[in-house]
Coordinates of C-alpha atoms and ligand atoms in Angstrom, one line a residue:
X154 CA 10.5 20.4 -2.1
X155 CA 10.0 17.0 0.0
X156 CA 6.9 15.0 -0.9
X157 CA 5.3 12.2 0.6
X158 CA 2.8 10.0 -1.6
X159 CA 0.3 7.5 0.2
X160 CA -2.6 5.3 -0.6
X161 CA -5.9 6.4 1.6
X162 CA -8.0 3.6 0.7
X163 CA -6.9 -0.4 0.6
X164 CA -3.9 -0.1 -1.2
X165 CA -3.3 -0.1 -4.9
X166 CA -4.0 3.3 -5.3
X167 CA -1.9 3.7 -7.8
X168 CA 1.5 5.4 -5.8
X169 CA 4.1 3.3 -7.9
X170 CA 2.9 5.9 -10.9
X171 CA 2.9 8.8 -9.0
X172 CA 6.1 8.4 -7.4
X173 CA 7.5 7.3 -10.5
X174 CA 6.5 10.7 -12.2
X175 CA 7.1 12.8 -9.5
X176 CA 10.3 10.9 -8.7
X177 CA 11.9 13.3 -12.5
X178 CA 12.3 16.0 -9.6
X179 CA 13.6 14.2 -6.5
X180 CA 17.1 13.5 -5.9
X181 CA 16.5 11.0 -3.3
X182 CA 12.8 8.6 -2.8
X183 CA 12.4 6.4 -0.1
X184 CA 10.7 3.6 1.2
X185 CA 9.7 3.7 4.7
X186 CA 7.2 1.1 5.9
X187 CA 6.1 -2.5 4.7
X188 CA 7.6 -5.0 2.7
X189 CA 7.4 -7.2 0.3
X190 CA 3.5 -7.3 0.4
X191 CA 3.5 -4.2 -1.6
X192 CA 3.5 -4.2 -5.4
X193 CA 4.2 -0.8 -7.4
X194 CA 3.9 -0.7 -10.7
X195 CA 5.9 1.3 -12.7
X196 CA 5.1 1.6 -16.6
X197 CA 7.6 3.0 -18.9
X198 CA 7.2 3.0 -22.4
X199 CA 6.7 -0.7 -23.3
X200 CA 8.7 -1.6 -20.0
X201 CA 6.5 -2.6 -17.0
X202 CA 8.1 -2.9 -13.6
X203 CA 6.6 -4.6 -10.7
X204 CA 8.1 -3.4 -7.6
X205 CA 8.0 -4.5 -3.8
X206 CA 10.9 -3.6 -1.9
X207 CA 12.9 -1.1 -4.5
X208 CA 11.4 2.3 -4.2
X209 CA 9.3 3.1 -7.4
X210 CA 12.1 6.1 -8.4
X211 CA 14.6 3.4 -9.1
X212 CA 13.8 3.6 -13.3
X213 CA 15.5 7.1 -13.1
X214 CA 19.0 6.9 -12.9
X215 CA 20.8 9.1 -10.7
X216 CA 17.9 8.7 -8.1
X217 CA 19.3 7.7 -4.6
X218 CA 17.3 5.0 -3.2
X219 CA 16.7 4.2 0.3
X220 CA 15.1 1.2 2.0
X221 CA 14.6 2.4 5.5
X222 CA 14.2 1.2 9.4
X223 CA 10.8 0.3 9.1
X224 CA 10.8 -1.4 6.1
X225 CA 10.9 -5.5 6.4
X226 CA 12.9 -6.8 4.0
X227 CA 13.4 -10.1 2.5
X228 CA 16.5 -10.3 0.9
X229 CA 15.4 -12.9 -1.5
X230 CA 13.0 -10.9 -3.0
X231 CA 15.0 -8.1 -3.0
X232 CA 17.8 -9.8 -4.7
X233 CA 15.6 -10.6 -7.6
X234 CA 14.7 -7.6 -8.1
X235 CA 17.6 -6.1 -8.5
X236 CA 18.7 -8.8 -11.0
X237 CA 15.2 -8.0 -12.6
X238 CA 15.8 -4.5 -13.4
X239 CA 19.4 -5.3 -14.3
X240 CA 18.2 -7.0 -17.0
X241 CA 16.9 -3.8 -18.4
X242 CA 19.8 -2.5 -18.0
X243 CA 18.9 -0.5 -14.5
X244 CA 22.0 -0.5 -12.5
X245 CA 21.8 0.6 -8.6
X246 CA 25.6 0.7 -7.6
X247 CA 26.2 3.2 -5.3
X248 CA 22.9 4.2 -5.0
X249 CA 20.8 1.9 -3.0
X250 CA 21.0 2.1 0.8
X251 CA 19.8 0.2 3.3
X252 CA 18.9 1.1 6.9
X253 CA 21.0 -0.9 9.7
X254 CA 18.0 -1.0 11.1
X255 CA 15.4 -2.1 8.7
X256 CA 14.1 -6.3 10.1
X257 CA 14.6 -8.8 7.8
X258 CA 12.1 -11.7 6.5
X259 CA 13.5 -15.3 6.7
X260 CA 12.0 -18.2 5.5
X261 CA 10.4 -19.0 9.2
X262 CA 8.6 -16.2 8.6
X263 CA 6.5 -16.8 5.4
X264 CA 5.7 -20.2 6.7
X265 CA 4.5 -19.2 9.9
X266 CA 2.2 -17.0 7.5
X267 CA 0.9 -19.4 5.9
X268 CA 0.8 -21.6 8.4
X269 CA -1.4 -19.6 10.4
X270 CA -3.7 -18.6 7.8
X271 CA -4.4 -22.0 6.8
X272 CA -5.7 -22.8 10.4
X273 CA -8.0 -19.6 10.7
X274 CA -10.0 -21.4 7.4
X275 CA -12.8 -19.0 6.9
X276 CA -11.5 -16.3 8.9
X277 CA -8.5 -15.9 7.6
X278 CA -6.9 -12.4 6.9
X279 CA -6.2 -12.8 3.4
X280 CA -2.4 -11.8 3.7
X281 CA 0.2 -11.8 1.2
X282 CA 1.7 -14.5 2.9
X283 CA 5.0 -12.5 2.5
X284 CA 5.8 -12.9 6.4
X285 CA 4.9 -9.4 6.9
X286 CA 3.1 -10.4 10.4
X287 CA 5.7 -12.8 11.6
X288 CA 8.9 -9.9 11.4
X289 CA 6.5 -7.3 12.6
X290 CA 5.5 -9.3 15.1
X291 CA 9.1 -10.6 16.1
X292 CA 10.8 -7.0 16.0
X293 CA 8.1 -5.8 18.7
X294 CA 9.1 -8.8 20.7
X295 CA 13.1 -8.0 20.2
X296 CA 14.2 -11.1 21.6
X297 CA 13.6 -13.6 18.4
X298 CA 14.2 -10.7 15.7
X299 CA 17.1 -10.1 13.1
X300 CA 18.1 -6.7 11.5
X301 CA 20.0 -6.0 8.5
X302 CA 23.1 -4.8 10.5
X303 CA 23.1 -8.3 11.8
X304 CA 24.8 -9.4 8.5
X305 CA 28.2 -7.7 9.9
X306 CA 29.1 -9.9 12.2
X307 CA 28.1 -13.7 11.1
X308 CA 29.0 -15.7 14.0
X309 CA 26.5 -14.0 16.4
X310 CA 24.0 -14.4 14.0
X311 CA 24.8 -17.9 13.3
X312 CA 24.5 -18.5 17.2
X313 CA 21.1 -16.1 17.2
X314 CA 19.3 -18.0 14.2
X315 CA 19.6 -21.5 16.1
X316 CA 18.1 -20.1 19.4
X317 CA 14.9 -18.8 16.9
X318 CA 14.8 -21.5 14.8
X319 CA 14.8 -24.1 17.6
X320 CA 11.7 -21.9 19.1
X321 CA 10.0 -21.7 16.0
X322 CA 10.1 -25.5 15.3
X323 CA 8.5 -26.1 18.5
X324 CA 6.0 -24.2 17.4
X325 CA 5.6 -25.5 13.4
X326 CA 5.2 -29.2 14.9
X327 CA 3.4 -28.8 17.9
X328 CA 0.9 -26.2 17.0
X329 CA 0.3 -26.7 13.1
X330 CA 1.7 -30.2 12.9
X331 CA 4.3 -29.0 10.4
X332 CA 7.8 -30.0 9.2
X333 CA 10.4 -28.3 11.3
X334 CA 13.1 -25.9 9.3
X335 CA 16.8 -26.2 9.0
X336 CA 18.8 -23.2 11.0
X337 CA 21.8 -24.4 8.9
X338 CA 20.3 -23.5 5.7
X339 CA 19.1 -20.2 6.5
X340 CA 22.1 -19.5 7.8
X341 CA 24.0 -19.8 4.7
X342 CA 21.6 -17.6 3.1
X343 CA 22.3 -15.3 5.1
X344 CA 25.8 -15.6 4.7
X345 CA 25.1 -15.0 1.1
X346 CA 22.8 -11.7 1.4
X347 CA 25.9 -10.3 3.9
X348 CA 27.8 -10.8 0.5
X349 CA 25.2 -9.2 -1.7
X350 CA 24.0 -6.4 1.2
X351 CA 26.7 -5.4 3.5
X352 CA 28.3 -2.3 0.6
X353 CA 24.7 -1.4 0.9
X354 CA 23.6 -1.4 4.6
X355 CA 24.4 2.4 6.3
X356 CA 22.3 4.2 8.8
X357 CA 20.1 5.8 6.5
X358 CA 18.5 8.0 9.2
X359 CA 21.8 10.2 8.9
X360 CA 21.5 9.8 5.4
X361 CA 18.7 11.6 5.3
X362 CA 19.1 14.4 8.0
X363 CA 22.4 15.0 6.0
X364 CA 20.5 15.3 3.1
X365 CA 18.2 17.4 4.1
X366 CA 21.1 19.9 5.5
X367 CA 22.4 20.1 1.6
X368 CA 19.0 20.7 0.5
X369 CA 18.7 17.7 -1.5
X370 CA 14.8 17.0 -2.9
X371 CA 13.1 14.0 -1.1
X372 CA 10.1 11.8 -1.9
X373 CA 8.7 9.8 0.5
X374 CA 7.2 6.6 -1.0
X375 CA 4.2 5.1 1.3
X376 CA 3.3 1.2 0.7
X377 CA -0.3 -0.1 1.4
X378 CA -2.8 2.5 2.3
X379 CA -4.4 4.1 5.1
X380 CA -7.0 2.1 5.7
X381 CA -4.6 -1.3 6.0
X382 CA -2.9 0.8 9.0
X383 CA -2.0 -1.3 11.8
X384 CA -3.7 1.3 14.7
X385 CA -6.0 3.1 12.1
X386 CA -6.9 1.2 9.4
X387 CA -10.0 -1.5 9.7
X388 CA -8.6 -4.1 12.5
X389 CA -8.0 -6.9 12.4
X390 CA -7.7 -7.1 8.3
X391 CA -5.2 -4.4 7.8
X392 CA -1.1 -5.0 7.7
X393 CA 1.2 -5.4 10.5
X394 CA 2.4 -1.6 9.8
X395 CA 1.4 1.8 10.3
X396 CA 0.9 2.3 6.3
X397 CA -1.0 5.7 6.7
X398 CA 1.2 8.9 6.7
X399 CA 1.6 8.7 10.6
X400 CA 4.3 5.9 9.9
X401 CA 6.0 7.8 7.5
X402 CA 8.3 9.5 10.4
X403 CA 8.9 7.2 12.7
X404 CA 9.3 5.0 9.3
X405 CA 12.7 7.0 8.6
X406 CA 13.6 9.3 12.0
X407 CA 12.5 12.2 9.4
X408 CA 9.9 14.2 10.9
X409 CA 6.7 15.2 9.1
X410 CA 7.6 18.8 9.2
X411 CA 9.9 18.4 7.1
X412 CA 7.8 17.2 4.5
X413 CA 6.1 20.3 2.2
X414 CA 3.3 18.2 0.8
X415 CA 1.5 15.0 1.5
X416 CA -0.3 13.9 -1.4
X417 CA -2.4 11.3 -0.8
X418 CA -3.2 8.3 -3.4
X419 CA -7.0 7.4 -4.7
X420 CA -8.5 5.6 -7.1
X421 CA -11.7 7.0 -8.7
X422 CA -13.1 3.6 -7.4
X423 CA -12.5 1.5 -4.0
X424 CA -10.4 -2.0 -4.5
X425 CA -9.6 -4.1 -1.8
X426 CA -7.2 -7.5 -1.9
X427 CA -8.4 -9.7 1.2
X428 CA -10.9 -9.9 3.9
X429 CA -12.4 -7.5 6.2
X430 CA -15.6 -5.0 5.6
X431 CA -15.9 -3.1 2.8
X432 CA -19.6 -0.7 2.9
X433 CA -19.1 0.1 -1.3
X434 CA -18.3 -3.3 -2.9
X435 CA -20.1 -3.8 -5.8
X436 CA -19.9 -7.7 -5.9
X437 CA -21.8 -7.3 -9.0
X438 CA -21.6 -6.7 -12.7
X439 CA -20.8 -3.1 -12.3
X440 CA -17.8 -4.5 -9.8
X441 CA -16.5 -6.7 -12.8
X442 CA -16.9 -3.8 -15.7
X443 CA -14.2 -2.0 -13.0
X444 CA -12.1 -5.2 -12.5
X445 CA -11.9 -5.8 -16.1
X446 CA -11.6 -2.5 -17.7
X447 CA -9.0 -1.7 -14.3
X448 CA -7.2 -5.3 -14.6
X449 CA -7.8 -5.0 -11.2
X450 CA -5.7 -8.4 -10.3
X451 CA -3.4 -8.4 -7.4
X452 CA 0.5 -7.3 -8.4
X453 CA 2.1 -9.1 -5.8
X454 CA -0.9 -12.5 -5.5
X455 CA -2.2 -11.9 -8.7
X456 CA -5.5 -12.7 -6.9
X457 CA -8.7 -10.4 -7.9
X458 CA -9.0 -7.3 -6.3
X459 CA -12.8 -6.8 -4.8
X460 CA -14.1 -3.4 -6.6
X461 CA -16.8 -0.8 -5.3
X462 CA -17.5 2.8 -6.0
X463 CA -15.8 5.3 -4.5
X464 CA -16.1 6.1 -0.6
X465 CA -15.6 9.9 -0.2
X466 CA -16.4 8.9 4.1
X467 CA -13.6 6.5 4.0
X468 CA -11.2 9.1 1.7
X469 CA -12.5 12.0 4.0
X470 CA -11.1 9.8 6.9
X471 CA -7.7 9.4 5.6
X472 CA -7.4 12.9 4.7
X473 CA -8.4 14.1 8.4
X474 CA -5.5 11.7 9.6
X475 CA -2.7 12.2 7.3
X476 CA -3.4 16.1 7.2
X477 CA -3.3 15.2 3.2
X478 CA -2.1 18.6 1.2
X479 CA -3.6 17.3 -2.4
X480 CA -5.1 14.4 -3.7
X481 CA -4.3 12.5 -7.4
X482 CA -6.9 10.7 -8.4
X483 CA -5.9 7.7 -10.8
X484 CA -8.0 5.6 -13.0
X485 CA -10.9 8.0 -14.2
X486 CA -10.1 6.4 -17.6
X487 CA -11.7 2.6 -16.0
X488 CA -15.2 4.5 -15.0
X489 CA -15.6 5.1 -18.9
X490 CA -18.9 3.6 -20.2
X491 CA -20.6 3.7 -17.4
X492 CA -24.1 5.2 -17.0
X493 CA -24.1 6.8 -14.2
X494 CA -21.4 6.7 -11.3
X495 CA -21.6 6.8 -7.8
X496 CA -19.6 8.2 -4.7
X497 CA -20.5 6.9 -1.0
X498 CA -20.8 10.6 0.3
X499 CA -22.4 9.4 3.9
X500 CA -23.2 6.2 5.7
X501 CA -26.4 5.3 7.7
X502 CA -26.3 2.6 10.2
X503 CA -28.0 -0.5 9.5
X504 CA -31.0 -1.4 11.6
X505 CA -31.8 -4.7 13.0
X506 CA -35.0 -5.9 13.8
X507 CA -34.7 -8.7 16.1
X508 CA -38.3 -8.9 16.7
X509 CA -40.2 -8.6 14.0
X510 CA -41.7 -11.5 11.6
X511 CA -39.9 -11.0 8.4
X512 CA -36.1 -10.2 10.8
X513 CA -35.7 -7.2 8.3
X514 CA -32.8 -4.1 8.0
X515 CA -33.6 -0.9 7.7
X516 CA -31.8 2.2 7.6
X517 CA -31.9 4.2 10.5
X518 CA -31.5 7.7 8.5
X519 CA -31.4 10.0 12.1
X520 CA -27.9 7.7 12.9
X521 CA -25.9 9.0 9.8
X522 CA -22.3 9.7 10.1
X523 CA -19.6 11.6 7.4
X524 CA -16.7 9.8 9.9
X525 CA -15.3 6.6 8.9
X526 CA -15.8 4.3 12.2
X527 CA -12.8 2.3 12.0
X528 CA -14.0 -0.3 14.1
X529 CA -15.0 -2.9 12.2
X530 CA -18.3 -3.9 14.0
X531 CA -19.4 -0.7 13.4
X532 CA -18.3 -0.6 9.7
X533 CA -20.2 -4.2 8.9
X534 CA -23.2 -1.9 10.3
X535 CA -22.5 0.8 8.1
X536 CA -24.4 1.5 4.6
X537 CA -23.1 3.5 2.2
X538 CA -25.8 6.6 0.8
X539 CA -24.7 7.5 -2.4
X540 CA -24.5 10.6 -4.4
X541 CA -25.5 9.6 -8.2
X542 CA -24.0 11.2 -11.0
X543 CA -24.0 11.0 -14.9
X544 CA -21.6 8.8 -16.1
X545 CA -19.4 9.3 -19.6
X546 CA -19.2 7.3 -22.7
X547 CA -16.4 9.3 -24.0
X548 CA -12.4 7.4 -24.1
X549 CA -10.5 10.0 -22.1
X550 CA -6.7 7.9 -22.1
X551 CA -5.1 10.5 -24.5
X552 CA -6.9 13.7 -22.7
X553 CA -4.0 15.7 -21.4
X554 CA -6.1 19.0 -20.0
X555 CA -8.8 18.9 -17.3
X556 CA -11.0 21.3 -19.5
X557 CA -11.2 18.7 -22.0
X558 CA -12.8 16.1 -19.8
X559 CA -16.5 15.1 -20.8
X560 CA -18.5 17.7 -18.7
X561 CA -19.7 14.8 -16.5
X562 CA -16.1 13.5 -15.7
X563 CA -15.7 17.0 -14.5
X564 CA -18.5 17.2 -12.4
X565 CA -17.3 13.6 -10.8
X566 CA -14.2 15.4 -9.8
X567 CA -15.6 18.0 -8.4
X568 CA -18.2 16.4 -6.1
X569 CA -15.1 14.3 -4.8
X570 CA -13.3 18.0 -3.8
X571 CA -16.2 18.8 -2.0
X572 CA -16.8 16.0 -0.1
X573 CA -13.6 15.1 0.9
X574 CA -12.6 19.2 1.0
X575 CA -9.1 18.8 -0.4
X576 CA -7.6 19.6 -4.4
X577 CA -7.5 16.7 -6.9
X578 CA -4.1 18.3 -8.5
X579 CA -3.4 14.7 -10.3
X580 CA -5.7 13.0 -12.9
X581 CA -4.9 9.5 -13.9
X582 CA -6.1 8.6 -17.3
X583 CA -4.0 5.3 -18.2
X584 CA -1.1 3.6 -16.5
X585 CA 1.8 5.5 -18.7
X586 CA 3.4 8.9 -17.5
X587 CA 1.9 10.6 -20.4
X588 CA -1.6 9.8 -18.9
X589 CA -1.6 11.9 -16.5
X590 CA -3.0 15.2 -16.4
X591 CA -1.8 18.0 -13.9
X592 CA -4.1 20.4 -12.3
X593 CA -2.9 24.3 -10.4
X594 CA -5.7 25.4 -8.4
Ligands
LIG268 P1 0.2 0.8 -6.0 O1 0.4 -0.4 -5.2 O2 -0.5 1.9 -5.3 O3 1.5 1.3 -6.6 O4 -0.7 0.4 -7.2 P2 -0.5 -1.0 -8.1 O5 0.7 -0.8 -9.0 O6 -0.6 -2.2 -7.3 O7 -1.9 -0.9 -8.9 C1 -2.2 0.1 -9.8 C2 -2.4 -0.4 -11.2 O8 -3.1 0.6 -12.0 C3 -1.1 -0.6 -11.9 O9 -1.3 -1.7 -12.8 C4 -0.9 0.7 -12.7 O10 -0.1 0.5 -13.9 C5 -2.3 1.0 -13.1 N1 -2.5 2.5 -13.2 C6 -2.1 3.5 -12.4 N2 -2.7 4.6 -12.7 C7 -3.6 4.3 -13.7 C8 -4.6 5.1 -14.4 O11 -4.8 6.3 -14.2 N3 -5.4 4.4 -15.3 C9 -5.2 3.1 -15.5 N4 -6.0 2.5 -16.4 N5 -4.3 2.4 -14.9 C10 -3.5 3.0 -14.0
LIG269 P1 0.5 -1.8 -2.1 O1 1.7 -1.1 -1.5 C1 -3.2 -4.0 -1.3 C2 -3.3 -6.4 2.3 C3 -3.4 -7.9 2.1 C4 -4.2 -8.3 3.3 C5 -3.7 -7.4 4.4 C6 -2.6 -8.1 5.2 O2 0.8 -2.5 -3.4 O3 -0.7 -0.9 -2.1 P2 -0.1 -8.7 4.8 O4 0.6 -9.6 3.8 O5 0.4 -7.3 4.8 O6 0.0 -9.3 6.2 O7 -1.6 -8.7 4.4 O8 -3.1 -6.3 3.7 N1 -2.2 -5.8 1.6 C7 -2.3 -5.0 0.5 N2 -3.4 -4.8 -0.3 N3 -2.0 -3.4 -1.6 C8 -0.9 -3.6 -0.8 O9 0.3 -3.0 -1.0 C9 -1.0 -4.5 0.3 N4 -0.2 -5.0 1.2 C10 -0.9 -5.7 2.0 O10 -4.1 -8.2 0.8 O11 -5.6 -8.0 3.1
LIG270 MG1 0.0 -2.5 -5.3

């Protein structure tokens, strides 16, 4: 069987831990979009691994792993997390490939990040300042963009790096004022990640199609989450990729009908790293009883993840889009000791009143809609209505059977298969494997 896991809210969804599980059956997982931006995390037994380039099977050994085209990679990072996991005695030799293809992130490229975001002050995006954009943005304009495959042959690349980094200095000083960059020292590093890479770099799109002839067992790991989609997601404050399950084919040449299940990737709560509308926040006390009990802190900024109740519009959205097989839901266990919990099941629009004394908002209840308007000036407009439910007092991280759920974390479950008419087949009660429970409808 093929797989492919993805987040359908903001990312953070918990996919590391689902792929990492699922991963005991695959022979090959694969990353096929993003870059260093995400952060998987991967707990096994006291060991916690924080991933962003490596694909979140790479604990198992024997697991092929494959960074492909789509993916932006920054070799730095990468390098370090390969000596990271070495030092737990995780080896990848001979098997780690990486596409010929696949852009890479140079140090032009995180500062033009930041760089950028520092001049948009309050309206900043709220990247990762990884240089996710910048390569994105560079690979659709060809002419200024490096791929991995560039490695092989040094001189042209040496001659190819000056031409950029003579543009992108024009821009560093006269735009943002900035120190310009030295060509000459990116260059060696590159020279050094040809050293470290080149064994590694193949064309994994054949890879795979050959893989698939010998009936090899395939995950496909999705970074981000739907809503952060580049066309899809909530524009402008999404990531320079198509994270949603649409990217996942042209994000390895593997067509989607080759994949036998797309499970998609929730939390039983909404989180969301950086700006952009968000109609269930809770920027509240209830907010911070998630984010404390969820340690719901950035793994990549370490920044703190806003937290709202769940959003069965926004999760219906993403599973209309991705044409999503099953759904695991991960951290019921966080919702504990709450009194009651609530899921967004429709929004209103909001109502202005332009004319009257007091300027007030109501809720226009004849304009409600179950579809999530992607559009962000008609989200900010949007207003969650929300289904109320009992909440449970009872500690459910060692509960390995959905029967033996308190009754009301039952009934939580079930309103979100209604609502969002697809089978939650994964329960998450705690970060370890064994907190997981699995569910055959
Ligand atoms: P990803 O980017 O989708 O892989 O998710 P992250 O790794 O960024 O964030 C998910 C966090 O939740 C990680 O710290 C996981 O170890 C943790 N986690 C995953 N599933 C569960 C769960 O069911 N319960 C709890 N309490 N933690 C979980
Ligand atoms: P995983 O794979 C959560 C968010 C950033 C920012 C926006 C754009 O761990 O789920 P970027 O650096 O990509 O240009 O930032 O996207 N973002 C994520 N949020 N999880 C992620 O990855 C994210 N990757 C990017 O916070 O709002
Ligand atoms: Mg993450």
């Amino acid at each position: 069987m093929n797989y492919c896991i993805v987040g359908l809210q903001w990312g953070d969804e918990g996919k590391g831990k689902v792929v990492d599980i699922l991963a005991e059956h695959s022979d090959i997982v694969v990353r096929y979009s993003g870059g260093s931006n995400a952060g998987h995390t991967v707990v096994v037994g006291d060991s916690k691994f924080a991933l962003h380039l490596l694909p979140s099977g790479v604990v198992r050994p024997n697991i092929n792993c494959i960074i492909t085209n789509a993916v932006v990679v920054d070799p730095e990072v990468l390098l370090n997390e390969i000596e990271t996991i070495a030092k737990k005695g995780i080896t990848l030799k001979g098997r780690l490939f990486i596409s010929e293809n696949a852009h890479v992130v140079l140090d032009y490229h995180k500062r033009e990040d930041q760089l950028r975001e520092e001049s948009l002050g309050k309206n900043k995006i709220g990247t990762t300042i990884r240089g996710i954009g910048p390569c994105y943005a560079d690979k659709a304009g060809r002419s200024h963009a490096v791929r991995m495959g560039d490695l092989r042959n040094l001189q042209q690349l040496k001659e190819k790096l000056q031409t950029i980094v003579n543009y992108k200095n024009k821009v560093f000083t006269a735009v943002y004022n900035a120190t310009p960059i030295s060509a000459d020292a990116i260059f060696e590093k590159c020279k050094s990640y040809a050293d470290r890479f080149l064994p590694f770099i193949i064309d994994t799109t054949e890879f795979l199609h050959n893989s698939i002839k010998d009936g090899k067992s395939i995950l496909f790991e999705g970074a981000q989450g739907t809503l952060l989609d580049l066309d899809h997601g909530t524009f402008p404050y999404v990531t320079s990729s198509n994270s949603s399950p649409l990217g996942m084919s042209a994000g390895c040449g593997v067509p989607a009908k080759y994949v036998d299940k797309f499970i998609g990737v929730v939390k039983a709560y909404t989180t969301r790293v950086g700006a952009g509308p968000f109609p269930t926040e809770q920027d509240n006390e209830i907010g911070q009883y998630i984010r404390d009990r969820g340690h719901e802190y950035g793994t990549t900024t370490g920044r703190p993840r806003r937290c709202g109740w769940f959003d069965a519009v926004a999760v219906s959205y993403s599973v209309r889009i991705g044409a999503i097989d099953e759904i695991a839901l991960m951290h019921l266990d966080t919702l504990a000791g709450l009194k009651e919990v609530k899921i967004c099941r429709v929004y209103s629009s909001i109502v202005h009143h332009p004319s009257s004394i007091d300027r007030r908002e109501t809720r226009d209840e004849g304009r409600e809609t179950t579809w999530f308007p992607a559009n962000i000036n008609k989200l900010a407009q949007a207003e969650a209505v929300y289904e109320t439910l009992p909440g449970w007092d009872e500690d459910i991280t060692d509960v390995k059977d959905f029967q033996k759920l308190p009754p009301n974390a039952q009934k939580f479950i079930s309103w979100i298969e209604k609502l969002t008419g697809t089978a939650v087949t994964i329960i998450g009660v705690g970060p370890k494997r064994s907190q997981t429970i699995f569910r055959i409808h």
